[in-house]
Short mmCIF file of C-alpha atoms in Angstrom, two decimals:
data_model
loop_
_atom_site.label_atom_id
_atom_site.label_comp_id
_atom_site.label_asym_id
_atom_site.label_seq_id
_atom_site.Cartn_x
_atom_site.Cartn_y
_atom_site.Cartn_z
CA MET A 330 -53.93 -102.44 -22.26
CA GLY A 331 -55.85 -102.10 -19.02
CA VAL A 332 -52.60 -102.19 -17.10
CA ILE A 333 -51.54 -98.99 -18.84
CA THR A 334 -54.83 -97.08 -19.18
CA ASP A 335 -55.85 -97.66 -15.53
CA ASN A 336 -52.52 -96.38 -14.21
CA LEU A 337 -51.62 -93.65 -16.66
CA ASP A 338 -50.38 -91.42 -13.82
CA LEU A 339 -47.75 -93.95 -12.71
CA TRP A 340 -46.64 -94.83 -16.24
CA GLY A 341 -46.22 -91.13 -17.03
CA GLU A 342 -44.30 -90.48 -13.83
CA THR A 343 -41.94 -93.43 -14.32
CA LEU A 344 -41.37 -92.66 -18.00
CA VAL A 345 -40.43 -89.09 -17.05
CA GLY A 346 -38.12 -90.50 -14.36
CA THR A 347 -36.37 -92.68 -16.96
CA LEU A 348 -36.04 -89.77 -19.39
CA ILE A 349 -34.64 -87.47 -16.67
CA LEU A 350 -32.06 -90.11 -15.76
CA PHE A 351 -31.25 -90.62 -19.45
CA PHE A 352 -30.85 -86.96 -20.44
CA ALA A 353 -29.24 -85.67 -17.24
CA GLY A 354 -26.95 -88.71 -17.00
CA GLY A 355 -26.14 -88.42 -20.70
CA LEU A 356 -25.28 -84.72 -20.40
CA LEU A 357 -23.02 -85.35 -17.41
CA ALA A 358 -21.41 -88.30 -19.24
CA LEU A 359 -20.79 -86.16 -22.33
CA ILE A 360 -19.17 -83.30 -20.41
CA LEU A 361 -17.05 -85.57 -18.23
CA GLY A 362 -16.28 -87.92 -21.14
CA ILE A 363 -15.06 -85.13 -23.41
CA ILE A 364 -12.79 -83.81 -20.64
CA VAL A 365 -11.39 -87.27 -19.91
CA GLY A 366 -11.09 -88.11 -23.62
CA ALA A 367 -9.14 -84.89 -24.17
CA MET A 368 -6.94 -85.72 -21.18
CA ARG A 369 -6.15 -89.13 -22.67
CA VAL A 370 -4.77 -87.65 -25.91
CA SER A 371 -3.19 -84.54 -24.35
CA PRO A 372 0.56 -83.86 -24.37
CA ILE A 373 0.60 -83.84 -20.55
CA PRO A 374 1.78 -87.20 -19.16
CA VAL A 375 0.08 -86.68 -15.77
CA ALA A 376 -3.27 -85.95 -17.42
CA ARG A 377 -2.92 -89.04 -19.65
CA ALA A 378 -2.14 -91.22 -16.63
CA VAL A 379 -5.08 -89.86 -14.61
CA GLY A 380 -7.41 -90.29 -17.60
CA SER A 381 -6.42 -93.88 -18.28
CA LEU A 382 -6.54 -94.77 -14.57
CA TYR A 383 -10.08 -93.39 -14.33
CA VAL A 384 -11.25 -95.13 -17.52
CA ASN A 385 -9.67 -98.49 -16.72
CA THR A 386 -10.97 -98.57 -13.15
CA ILE A 387 -14.55 -97.50 -13.82
CA ARG A 388 -14.88 -99.66 -16.94
CA ASN A 389 -14.00 -102.65 -14.77
CA THR A 390 -16.49 -101.70 -12.07
CA PRO A 391 -20.04 -103.09 -12.28
CA LEU A 392 -22.60 -100.30 -12.66
CA THR A 393 -24.49 -101.80 -9.72
CA LEU A 394 -21.39 -101.30 -7.57
CA VAL A 395 -21.14 -97.63 -8.65
CA PHE A 396 -24.81 -97.17 -7.74
CA PHE A 397 -24.23 -99.06 -4.48
CA ALA A 398 -21.37 -96.74 -3.53
CA PHE A 399 -23.38 -93.63 -4.41
CA ALA A 400 -26.59 -94.76 -2.73
CA PHE A 401 -25.25 -96.41 0.43
CA ALA A 402 -21.64 -95.38 1.09
CA LEU A 403 -21.71 -91.73 0.00
CA PRO A 404 -24.68 -90.44 2.06
CA PRO A 405 -23.13 -91.29 5.45
CA LEU A 406 -19.83 -89.77 4.27
CA LEU A 407 -21.34 -86.49 3.15
CA GLY A 408 -24.07 -86.47 5.79
CA LEU A 409 -26.86 -86.55 3.18
CA ARG A 410 -30.42 -87.47 4.03
CA LEU A 411 -31.89 -89.73 1.35
CA THR A 412 -34.89 -87.86 0.03
CA GLY A 413 -36.32 -88.18 -3.49
CA PRO A 414 -34.29 -85.40 -5.17
CA VAL A 415 -31.07 -86.45 -3.42
CA SER A 416 -31.48 -90.07 -4.56
CA LEU A 417 -32.20 -88.86 -8.09
CA THR A 418 -29.10 -86.63 -8.11
CA LEU A 419 -26.92 -89.46 -6.80
CA ALA A 420 -28.32 -91.82 -9.45
CA ILE A 421 -27.61 -89.26 -12.20
CA CYS A 422 -24.04 -88.87 -10.91
CA ALA A 423 -23.56 -92.66 -10.83
CA LEU A 424 -24.86 -93.07 -14.39
CA GLY A 425 -22.85 -90.07 -15.62
CA ILE A 426 -19.56 -91.15 -14.05
CA TYR A 427 -19.98 -94.72 -15.35
CA THR A 428 -21.02 -93.74 -18.89
CA ALA A 429 -18.35 -91.01 -19.14
CA THR A 430 -15.66 -93.71 -19.45
CA TYR A 431 -17.40 -95.15 -22.52
CA VAL A 432 -17.85 -91.66 -23.98
CA ALA A 433 -14.14 -90.95 -23.41
CA GLU A 434 -13.09 -94.20 -25.11
CA THR A 435 -15.42 -93.54 -28.05
CA ILE A 436 -13.98 -90.06 -28.52
CA ARG A 437 -10.44 -91.36 -28.29
CA SER A 438 -11.04 -94.06 -30.88
CA GLY A 439 -12.83 -91.46 -33.04
CA ILE A 440 -9.71 -89.30 -32.93
CA ASN A 441 -7.71 -92.36 -33.94
CA THR A 442 -9.81 -92.79 -37.10
CA VAL A 443 -8.67 -89.39 -38.41
CA PRO A 444 -5.77 -90.07 -40.81
CA VAL A 445 -2.36 -89.16 -39.42
CA GLY A 446 -1.71 -86.89 -42.41
CA GLN A 447 -4.51 -84.55 -41.32
CA ALA A 448 -2.89 -83.78 -37.97
CA GLU A 449 0.55 -83.63 -39.59
CA ALA A 450 -0.65 -81.16 -42.23
CA ALA A 451 -2.27 -79.02 -39.54
CA ARG A 452 0.93 -79.00 -37.54
CA ALA A 453 2.93 -78.20 -40.65
CA LEU A 454 0.79 -75.07 -40.95
CA GLY A 455 1.94 -74.11 -37.48
CA LEU A 456 -1.32 -74.73 -35.61
CA THR A 457 -1.07 -75.33 -31.88
CA PHE A 458 -2.41 -78.46 -30.16
CA GLY A 459 -5.66 -76.67 -29.33
CA GLN A 460 -6.08 -75.48 -32.91
CA VAL A 461 -5.15 -78.88 -34.38
CA MET A 462 -7.81 -80.49 -32.22
CA SER A 463 -10.60 -77.92 -32.55
CA LEU A 464 -10.18 -76.96 -36.22
CA VAL A 465 -8.92 -80.15 -37.90
CA VAL A 466 -9.17 -83.34 -35.87
CA MET A 467 -12.37 -82.95 -33.84
CA PRO A 468 -14.69 -81.93 -36.72
CA GLN A 469 -13.65 -85.09 -38.58
CA ALA A 470 -13.61 -87.31 -35.51
CA PHE A 471 -17.10 -86.07 -34.56
CA ARG A 472 -18.61 -87.61 -37.69
CA SER A 473 -17.08 -91.03 -37.27
CA VAL A 474 -17.92 -90.93 -33.57
CA ILE A 475 -21.70 -90.59 -34.09
CA PRO A 476 -22.63 -94.29 -34.56
CA PRO A 477 -20.58 -95.69 -31.62
CA MET A 478 -21.69 -92.74 -29.47
CA MET A 479 -25.33 -93.59 -30.13
CA SER A 480 -24.57 -97.16 -29.04
CA VAL A 481 -23.18 -95.76 -25.79
CA PHE A 482 -26.40 -93.81 -25.28
CA ILE A 483 -28.54 -96.86 -26.06
CA ALA A 484 -26.60 -98.69 -23.34
CA LEU A 485 -27.15 -95.70 -21.03
CA LEU A 486 -30.89 -95.84 -21.65
CA LYS A 487 -30.98 -99.50 -20.68
CA ASN A 488 -28.73 -98.85 -17.68
CA THR A 489 -31.18 -96.32 -16.22
CA THR A 490 -33.22 -99.31 -15.01
CA VAL A 491 -30.47 -100.15 -12.49
CA ALA A 492 -31.61 -97.08 -10.54
CA ALA A 493 -34.77 -99.08 -9.75
CA GLY A 494 -32.74 -101.09 -7.25
CA PHE A 495 -31.86 -97.90 -5.39
CA SER A 496 -35.33 -96.38 -4.86
CA VAL A 497 -35.29 -93.95 -7.78
CA VAL A 498 -38.56 -93.74 -9.69
CA ASN A 499 -38.16 -94.96 -13.28
CA LEU A 500 -39.62 -97.54 -15.64
CA GLY A 501 -37.62 -100.28 -13.94
CA SER A 502 -39.34 -99.67 -10.62
CA ILE A 503 -42.95 -99.38 -11.86
CA ARG A 504 -43.38 -103.11 -11.16
CA ASN A 505 -43.08 -102.33 -7.46
CA TYR A 506 -45.78 -99.67 -7.42
CA LEU A 507 -48.20 -101.51 -9.68
CA SER A 508 -47.96 -104.75 -7.73
CA GLU A 509 -49.08 -102.74 -4.69
CA ARG A 510 -52.13 -101.73 -6.72
CA GLY A 511 -52.77 -105.39 -7.39
CA GLU A 512 -51.88 -105.38 -11.08
CA ASN A 513 -50.54 -108.43 -12.90
CA GLN A 514 -46.73 -108.10 -12.55
CA PHE A 515 -46.08 -110.36 -15.51
CA LEU A 516 -48.04 -108.09 -17.84
CA VAL A 517 -46.49 -104.95 -16.35
CA ILE A 518 -42.96 -106.22 -16.98
CA LEU A 519 -43.85 -107.29 -20.51
CA TRP A 520 -45.11 -103.75 -21.17
CA VAL A 521 -41.91 -102.27 -19.72
CA MET A 522 -39.93 -104.53 -22.06
CA ALA A 523 -42.04 -103.40 -25.02
CA ILE A 524 -41.44 -99.74 -24.13
CA PHE A 525 -37.71 -100.29 -23.94
CA VAL A 526 -37.64 -102.15 -27.26
CA ALA A 527 -39.54 -99.23 -28.81
CA LEU A 528 -37.21 -96.61 -27.28
CA VAL A 529 -34.11 -98.54 -28.37
CA LEU A 530 -35.50 -98.94 -31.90
CA LEU A 531 -36.13 -95.18 -31.93
CA LEU A 532 -32.54 -94.48 -30.92
CA SER A 533 -31.11 -96.93 -33.47
CA TRP A 534 -33.26 -95.30 -36.14
CA ALA A 535 -31.80 -91.92 -35.11
CA GLN A 536 -28.37 -93.54 -35.23
CA ARG A 537 -28.89 -94.65 -38.84
CA VAL A 538 -30.25 -91.27 -39.92
CA LEU A 539 -27.37 -89.36 -38.32
CA GLU A 540 -24.86 -91.84 -39.69
CA ASN A 541 -26.11 -91.36 -43.22
CA ARG A 542 -26.20 -87.59 -42.91
CA TRP A 543 -22.72 -87.21 -41.45
CA LYS A 544 -20.92 -90.07 -43.11
CA VAL A 545 -17.32 -89.14 -43.83
CA ALA A 546 -16.73 -88.98 -47.56
CA ARG A 547 -13.29 -90.43 -48.05
CA MET B 815 -1.25 -92.02 -32.28
CA SER B 816 -1.44 -89.23 -29.76
CA SER B 817 2.15 -88.22 -30.40
CA VAL B 818 1.17 -87.17 -33.95
CA LEU B 819 -1.18 -84.53 -32.58
CA TYR B 820 1.51 -82.29 -31.15
CA ASP B 821 5.16 -81.39 -31.63
CA VAL B 822 8.01 -81.97 -29.25
CA PRO B 823 7.27 -79.09 -26.86
CA GLY B 824 9.39 -75.99 -27.02
CA PRO B 825 10.25 -73.83 -24.00
CA ARG B 826 6.86 -72.11 -23.81
CA ALA B 827 4.91 -75.31 -24.38
CA ILE B 828 6.97 -77.08 -21.69
CA ILE B 829 6.02 -74.39 -19.19
CA ARG B 830 2.37 -74.51 -20.24
CA ASN B 831 2.28 -78.31 -20.03
CA ARG B 832 3.88 -78.17 -16.59
CA ILE B 833 1.25 -75.70 -15.39
CA LEU B 834 -1.58 -77.85 -16.77
CA GLY B 835 0.03 -80.93 -15.24
CA VAL B 836 0.20 -79.23 -11.86
CA ILE B 837 -3.46 -78.18 -12.18
CA THR B 838 -4.43 -81.80 -12.97
CA VAL B 839 -2.51 -83.05 -9.95
CA VAL B 840 -4.04 -80.38 -7.72
CA VAL B 841 -7.59 -81.23 -8.85
CA VAL B 842 -7.05 -84.99 -8.37
CA VAL B 843 -5.40 -84.49 -4.98
CA ALA B 844 -8.21 -82.13 -3.96
CA VAL B 845 -10.91 -84.68 -4.85
CA LEU B 846 -9.03 -87.53 -3.14
CA GLY B 847 -8.23 -85.31 -0.17
CA PHE B 848 -11.87 -84.34 0.19
CA PHE B 849 -12.89 -88.02 0.36
CA VAL B 850 -10.12 -88.90 2.79
CA TRP B 851 -11.17 -85.92 4.95
CA ARG B 852 -14.79 -87.08 4.89
CA LEU B 853 -13.69 -90.65 5.67
CA VAL B 854 -11.63 -89.47 8.64
CA ASP B 855 -14.23 -86.93 9.73
CA THR B 856 -17.05 -89.50 9.84
CA GLY B 857 -14.80 -91.93 11.69
CA GLN B 858 -14.51 -94.56 8.94
CA PHE B 859 -10.91 -95.37 9.90
CA THR B 860 -11.67 -96.17 13.53
CA ALA B 861 -11.00 -99.73 14.66
CA ALA B 862 -14.69 -100.22 15.49
CA LYS B 863 -15.71 -99.74 11.86
CA TRP B 864 -13.19 -102.29 10.64
CA GLN B 865 -13.52 -104.88 13.40
CA ALA B 866 -15.94 -106.84 11.19
CA PHE B 867 -12.97 -107.79 9.02
CA THR B 868 -11.11 -109.33 11.94
CA TYR B 869 -13.54 -112.25 12.12
CA THR B 870 -12.73 -115.40 10.20
CA ASN B 871 -16.42 -116.01 9.62
CA VAL B 872 -16.84 -112.70 7.79
CA TRP B 873 -14.04 -113.64 5.40
CA VAL B 874 -15.51 -117.12 4.93
CA GLN B 875 -18.83 -115.48 4.04
CA ILE B 876 -17.07 -113.08 1.65
CA GLY B 877 -15.37 -116.09 0.05
CA LEU B 878 -18.72 -117.89 -0.32
CA ALA B 879 -20.31 -114.76 -1.81
CA THR B 880 -17.40 -114.51 -4.28
CA LEU B 881 -17.98 -118.14 -5.22
CA ARG B 882 -21.69 -117.43 -5.78
CA THR B 883 -20.77 -114.46 -8.02
CA LEU B 884 -18.31 -116.62 -9.96
CA GLY B 885 -20.78 -119.51 -10.03
CA ALA B 886 -23.38 -117.34 -11.73
CA PHE B 887 -20.72 -115.89 -14.05
CA VAL B 888 -19.25 -119.20 -15.23
CA VAL B 889 -22.60 -120.80 -16.03
CA ALA B 890 -23.83 -117.58 -17.69
CA ALA B 891 -20.62 -117.25 -19.73
CA VAL B 892 -20.72 -120.84 -21.02
CA GLY B 893 -24.43 -120.57 -21.73
CA ALA B 894 -24.01 -117.22 -23.48
CA LEU B 895 -21.27 -118.65 -25.72
CA ILE B 896 -23.44 -121.62 -26.70
CA VAL B 897 -26.54 -119.47 -27.28
CA GLY B 898 -24.40 -116.94 -29.14
CA PHE B 899 -23.15 -119.59 -31.57
CA VAL B 900 -26.61 -121.04 -32.13
CA LEU B 901 -28.16 -117.62 -32.77
CA ALA B 902 -25.26 -116.51 -34.99
CA ILE B 903 -25.52 -119.64 -37.13
CA GLY B 904 -29.30 -119.20 -37.28
CA ARG B 905 -28.89 -115.58 -38.35
CA LEU B 906 -26.37 -116.53 -41.04
CA SER B 907 -28.63 -119.27 -42.36
CA ALA B 908 -29.47 -119.32 -46.05
CA HIS B 909 -33.12 -120.06 -45.21
CA ARG B 910 -35.28 -116.99 -44.82
CA TRP B 911 -37.74 -118.73 -42.50
CA LEU B 912 -34.89 -119.25 -40.05
CA ARG B 913 -32.84 -116.10 -40.62
CA TYR B 914 -35.60 -113.54 -40.09
CA PRO B 915 -37.13 -114.89 -36.84
CA VAL B 916 -33.69 -115.43 -35.31
CA GLY B 917 -32.69 -111.92 -36.35
CA GLY B 918 -35.83 -110.59 -34.67
CA ILE B 919 -35.13 -112.52 -31.48
CA VAL B 920 -31.55 -111.22 -31.33
CA GLU B 921 -32.64 -107.61 -31.88
CA VAL B 922 -35.36 -107.79 -29.21
CA LEU B 923 -33.14 -109.53 -26.65
CA ARG B 924 -30.43 -106.92 -27.17
CA ALA B 925 -32.90 -104.08 -26.65
CA ILE B 926 -34.27 -105.34 -23.30
CA PRO B 927 -32.39 -104.16 -20.20
CA VAL B 928 -30.89 -107.16 -18.38
CA LEU B 929 -32.42 -106.05 -15.09
CA VAL B 930 -35.93 -105.94 -16.55
CA PHE B 931 -35.39 -109.45 -17.92
CA MET B 932 -34.34 -110.57 -14.43
CA PHE B 933 -37.50 -108.94 -13.03
CA LEU B 934 -39.57 -110.86 -15.57
CA LEU B 935 -37.99 -114.17 -14.57
CA TYR B 936 -38.02 -113.56 -10.82
CA TYR B 937 -41.17 -111.49 -10.21
CA GLY B 938 -43.17 -111.92 -13.42
CA LEU B 939 -43.10 -115.64 -14.10
CA PRO B 940 -44.47 -116.70 -10.66
CA VAL B 941 -47.73 -115.00 -11.71
CA ILE B 942 -48.19 -117.62 -14.42
CA GLY B 943 -47.02 -120.38 -12.11
CA ILE B 944 -43.31 -120.70 -12.92
CA ARG B 945 -41.03 -120.20 -9.94
CA MET B 946 -37.26 -120.19 -10.04
CA PRO B 947 -34.53 -119.38 -7.54
CA SER B 948 -32.84 -115.98 -7.95
CA TYR B 949 -29.71 -117.79 -9.16
CA TRP B 950 -31.45 -119.05 -12.29
CA ALA B 951 -33.15 -115.71 -12.88
CA VAL B 952 -29.70 -114.07 -12.93
CA VAL B 953 -28.10 -116.78 -15.08
CA ILE B 954 -30.91 -117.04 -17.66
CA ALA B 955 -31.20 -113.27 -18.06
CA LEU B 956 -27.44 -112.97 -18.54
CA ILE B 957 -27.41 -115.85 -21.04
CA ALA B 958 -30.24 -114.30 -23.05
CA TYR B 959 -28.68 -110.84 -23.24
CA ASN B 960 -25.02 -111.73 -23.66
CA GLY B 961 -25.87 -114.63 -25.96
CA SER B 962 -27.62 -112.27 -28.35
CA VAL B 963 -24.75 -109.76 -28.18
CA LEU B 964 -22.20 -112.53 -28.82
CA ALA B 965 -24.34 -113.72 -31.74
CA GLU B 966 -23.95 -110.30 -33.32
CA VAL B 967 -20.21 -110.30 -32.63
CA ILE B 968 -19.73 -113.72 -34.23
CA ARG B 969 -21.93 -112.77 -37.17
CA ALA B 970 -19.89 -109.61 -37.71
CA GLY B 971 -16.74 -111.73 -37.56
CA VAL B 972 -18.00 -114.16 -40.19
CA GLU B 973 -19.25 -111.38 -42.46
CA SER B 974 -15.94 -109.53 -42.26
CA LEU B 975 -14.14 -112.50 -43.85
CA PRO B 976 -13.33 -112.19 -47.57
CA ARG B 977 -15.89 -113.90 -49.82
CA GLY B 978 -13.12 -116.00 -51.32
CA GLN B 979 -12.94 -117.98 -48.07
CA SER B 980 -16.41 -119.49 -48.37
CA GLU B 981 -16.15 -119.73 -52.16
CA ALA B 982 -12.94 -121.71 -51.82
CA GLY B 983 -14.68 -123.93 -49.26
CA TYR B 984 -17.54 -124.66 -51.67
CA ALA B 985 -15.05 -125.15 -54.51
CA ILE B 986 -13.33 -128.02 -52.74
CA GLY B 987 -16.71 -129.67 -52.25
CA LEU B 988 -17.63 -128.75 -48.68
CA ARG B 989 -21.30 -128.34 -47.84
CA LYS B 990 -22.77 -125.31 -46.05
CA ALA B 991 -22.22 -126.85 -42.63
CA GLY B 992 -18.66 -127.78 -43.52
CA VAL B 993 -17.82 -124.32 -44.84
CA MET B 994 -19.23 -122.76 -41.67
CA ARG B 995 -17.61 -125.20 -39.25
CA LEU B 996 -14.23 -125.72 -40.90
CA VAL B 997 -13.56 -122.47 -42.75
CA LEU B 998 -15.58 -119.49 -41.51
CA LEU B 999 -16.13 -119.97 -37.77
CA PRO B 1000 -12.50 -120.75 -36.82
CA GLN B 1001 -11.32 -117.57 -38.51
CA ALA B 1002 -14.19 -115.46 -37.19
CA ILE B 1003 -13.64 -116.65 -33.61
CA ARG B 1004 -9.94 -115.96 -33.86
CA ALA B 1005 -10.49 -112.45 -35.17
CA MET B 1006 -13.23 -111.68 -32.63
CA MET B 1007 -11.59 -113.25 -29.57
CA PRO B 1008 -10.78 -109.91 -27.84
CA VAL B 1009 -14.38 -108.71 -28.33
CA ILE B 1010 -15.76 -112.02 -27.09
CA ILE B 1011 -13.67 -111.86 -23.91
CA ALA B 1012 -14.62 -108.18 -23.43
CA GLN B 1013 -18.26 -109.26 -23.56
CA LEU B 1014 -17.51 -111.88 -20.90
CA VAL B 1015 -16.19 -109.04 -18.70
CA VAL B 1016 -19.59 -107.37 -19.20
CA THR B 1017 -21.23 -110.64 -18.13
CA LEU B 1018 -19.13 -110.71 -14.96
CA LYS B 1019 -20.00 -107.08 -14.22
CA ASP B 1020 -23.70 -107.72 -14.78
CA THR B 1021 -23.83 -110.55 -12.23
CA ALA B 1022 -23.85 -107.67 -9.75
CA LEU B 1023 -27.40 -106.92 -10.93
CA GLY B 1024 -28.35 -110.05 -9.00
CA PHE B 1025 -28.06 -107.88 -5.89
CA ILE B 1026 -31.26 -106.09 -6.90
CA ILE B 1027 -33.27 -109.32 -7.18
CA THR B 1028 -31.82 -110.56 -3.86
CA TYR B 1029 -29.33 -113.06 -5.26
CA PRO B 1030 -26.84 -113.37 -2.37
CA GLU B 1031 -23.69 -112.36 -4.28
CA LEU B 1032 -20.90 -110.00 -3.15
CA LEU B 1033 -22.86 -106.74 -3.08
CA PHE B 1034 -25.71 -108.43 -1.23
CA TYR B 1035 -23.27 -109.51 1.45
CA ALA B 1036 -21.74 -106.01 1.57
CA ARG B 1037 -25.23 -104.60 2.23
CA PHE B 1038 -25.88 -107.23 4.88
CA LEU B 1039 -22.55 -106.58 6.59
CA GLY B 1040 -23.06 -102.81 6.38
CA SER B 1041 -26.37 -103.03 8.20
CA GLN B 1042 -25.05 -104.95 11.22
CA ALA B 1043 -25.39 -102.52 14.10
CA VAL B 1044 -23.42 -104.90 16.35
CA LEU B 1045 -20.38 -104.30 14.12
CA SER B 1046 -21.19 -100.52 14.11
CA SER B 1047 -22.72 -100.65 10.60
CA PRO B 1048 -19.52 -100.69 8.51
CA ILE B 1049 -21.22 -99.88 5.18
CA VAL B 1050 -18.30 -97.75 3.92
CA PRO B 1051 -15.55 -100.28 4.77
CA ALA B 1052 -17.71 -103.07 3.34
CA THR B 1053 -18.19 -101.13 0.09
CA ILE B 1054 -14.43 -100.53 -0.14
CA VAL B 1055 -13.51 -104.20 0.46
CA ILE B 1056 -16.22 -105.74 -1.73
CA GLY B 1057 -15.66 -103.12 -4.43
CA ALA B 1058 -11.95 -103.95 -4.49
CA ILE B 1059 -12.77 -107.66 -4.94
CA TYR B 1060 -15.19 -106.94 -7.81
CA ILE B 1061 -12.78 -104.59 -9.58
CA ALA B 1062 -9.91 -107.06 -9.14
CA LEU B 1063 -11.96 -109.88 -10.70
CA CYS B 1064 -12.98 -107.75 -13.70
CA LEU B 1065 -9.45 -106.33 -14.17
CA LEU B 1066 -8.10 -109.89 -14.22
CA LEU B 1067 -10.48 -110.88 -17.00
CA SER B 1068 -9.78 -107.65 -18.92
CA LEU B 1069 -6.08 -108.42 -18.65
CA VAL B 1070 -6.71 -111.77 -20.34
CA ALA B 1071 -8.58 -109.96 -23.14
CA ASN B 1072 -5.70 -107.50 -23.63
CA THR B 1073 -3.12 -110.30 -23.68
CA VAL B 1074 -5.10 -112.23 -26.27
CA GLU B 1075 -5.50 -109.10 -28.39
CA LYS B 1076 -1.77 -108.33 -28.26
CA ARG B 1077 -0.86 -111.92 -29.11
CA LEU B 1078 -3.30 -111.90 -32.03
CA ARG B 1079 -1.89 -108.66 -33.36
CA ARG B 1080 1.65 -110.00 -33.12
CA SER B 1081 0.86 -113.29 -34.86
CA ALA B 1082 -1.15 -111.47 -37.53
CA LYS B 1083 2.12 -110.10 -38.88
CA THR B 1084 3.55 -113.54 -39.62
CA GLY B 1085 0.45 -115.43 -40.69
CA ARG B 1086 -2.64 -113.50 -41.80
CA VAL B 1087 -5.89 -115.29 -41.19
CA ALA B 1088 -7.97 -113.41 -43.67
CA GLY B 1089 -6.13 -114.73 -46.72
CA ALA B 1090 -5.40 -111.21 -47.83
CA THR B 1091 -1.70 -112.01 -48.17
CA GLN B 1092 -0.20 -112.33 -51.59
CA PRO B 1093 0.81 -115.86 -52.58
CA VAL B 1094 4.56 -116.12 -52.23
CA GLN B 1095 6.22 -115.62 -55.57
CA GLU B 1096 8.64 -118.45 -56.06
CA ILE B 1097 9.31 -117.69 -59.68
CA THR B 1098 11.06 -114.58 -60.99
CA ASP B 1099 9.50 -112.25 -63.52
CA THR B 1100 12.07 -113.16 -66.12
CA GLN B 1101 11.29 -116.83 -65.73
CA LEU B 1102 7.58 -116.06 -65.95
CA ILE B 1103 7.92 -114.05 -69.13
CA ALA B 1104 10.12 -116.70 -70.55
CA ALA B 1105 7.55 -119.32 -69.69
CA GLN B 1106 4.71 -117.35 -71.20
CA LYS B 1107 6.58 -116.77 -74.40
CA GLY B 1108 7.43 -120.45 -74.59
CA LEU B 1109 11.14 -119.79 -74.61
CA GLY B 1110 14.14 -121.37 -73.09
CA LYS B 1111 14.32 -124.28 -70.76
CA TYR B 1112 10.68 -123.89 -69.61
CA ASP B 1113 9.48 -125.12 -73.01
CA ALA B 1114 9.80 -128.67 -71.92
CA GLN B 1115 7.35 -128.29 -69.06
CA GLY B 1116 4.49 -127.72 -71.46
CA LEU B 1117 3.41 -124.39 -70.10
#
């Protein structure tokens, strides 16, 4: 426990860093993912093509490569100076853009779980595409999307550690700072692992609760 | 599926769709144009920035780095498959003393970020006197994580099979091992093949994490190349070239997964694996009724 109690300041700072990456990256991923997911089921061929190109390319790109591009290739292009906030913003963008593809795919497969008859009935009533989606399909898809979406966010939480390789303060990089203070790295990493196991268990518990509350009664 | 969501567009919808399509194109072109402008503006297309890629040695080094990436991937993939099977069989065991600990191990391994596991192997273990090259840190961490994920995939595959499959296995006198090996696993693997290959794509992607613990794979070489002032620090061209190689490798493997999935779906129509198909009726209803009533020519067969 000494490793934690002696360095509470650093543990707090890195935990906050991880949570900022998680929530900001998650928010960006949700917004971008919903847009791309909607593009992929839209009646506009160009939008469908752009959406699937984006999803297929980024899903086949290692997250480390996305981070690499944002941390090393983008700053010289945009003339950015790598200070703390800039690095953090770039890391959030990298996480968001990467996770958005998984969000988009989850939403698309959620829409696919809604029985065809639902959309057909809505159209028979004369609803437009927007109304079919917002009034009939999405409310049902939302429920079946919850469990896989939580899995996406669990993966996002674990992926925040990649930012440690690109000088962004988070739980993955605490090893660096504490080894400078002469702490036992082995113990530090074991504690980081324990924290992540706890956080993931918390999220999977939330997943189960939400799943039970919003289960589709069919 | 998506075609069910909307009607064949009428005149107004056609116009609206065209406008939205144009907006999409404009946005995409604007984003691409912005990057091309920045690339040109910062002189990324000058010959000096790309001269690094005119040397044979650079390409030889890129080839070696690709081999190191693939070397880590192949060993990690094979190891993850083996560990996945072992853990899955352990988790499906009828013995509680085996099932619960293995279940715990799988859950914990799945919850730990791969990078933190690599840190533990590469920076943590030397503290207690175990040293390993970065290659093994990458490979072992990938095996541990992907093995536990594959274990869950295989377990889900086995549990999705109808109960009749294992019951039939026991009925013809197979033991637990025989039922698992001859009846359940072959069907589970077949059903889960696309997911298993998709997980191998994840393994290939995650070898890039080795960059962070200084394993000299593709990204590591891109960073090295990009910091060579003699070659005018071509970090952007290096990212583009190395990124293209990485994406091509992963796309290739994803293509295999898609092909397997399509082939499975096609063959599922002719021969179901799950045994959900009705037994083929070779006898007509009339004959059956006749047989049950003990009438006609079926009397003789002692039905």
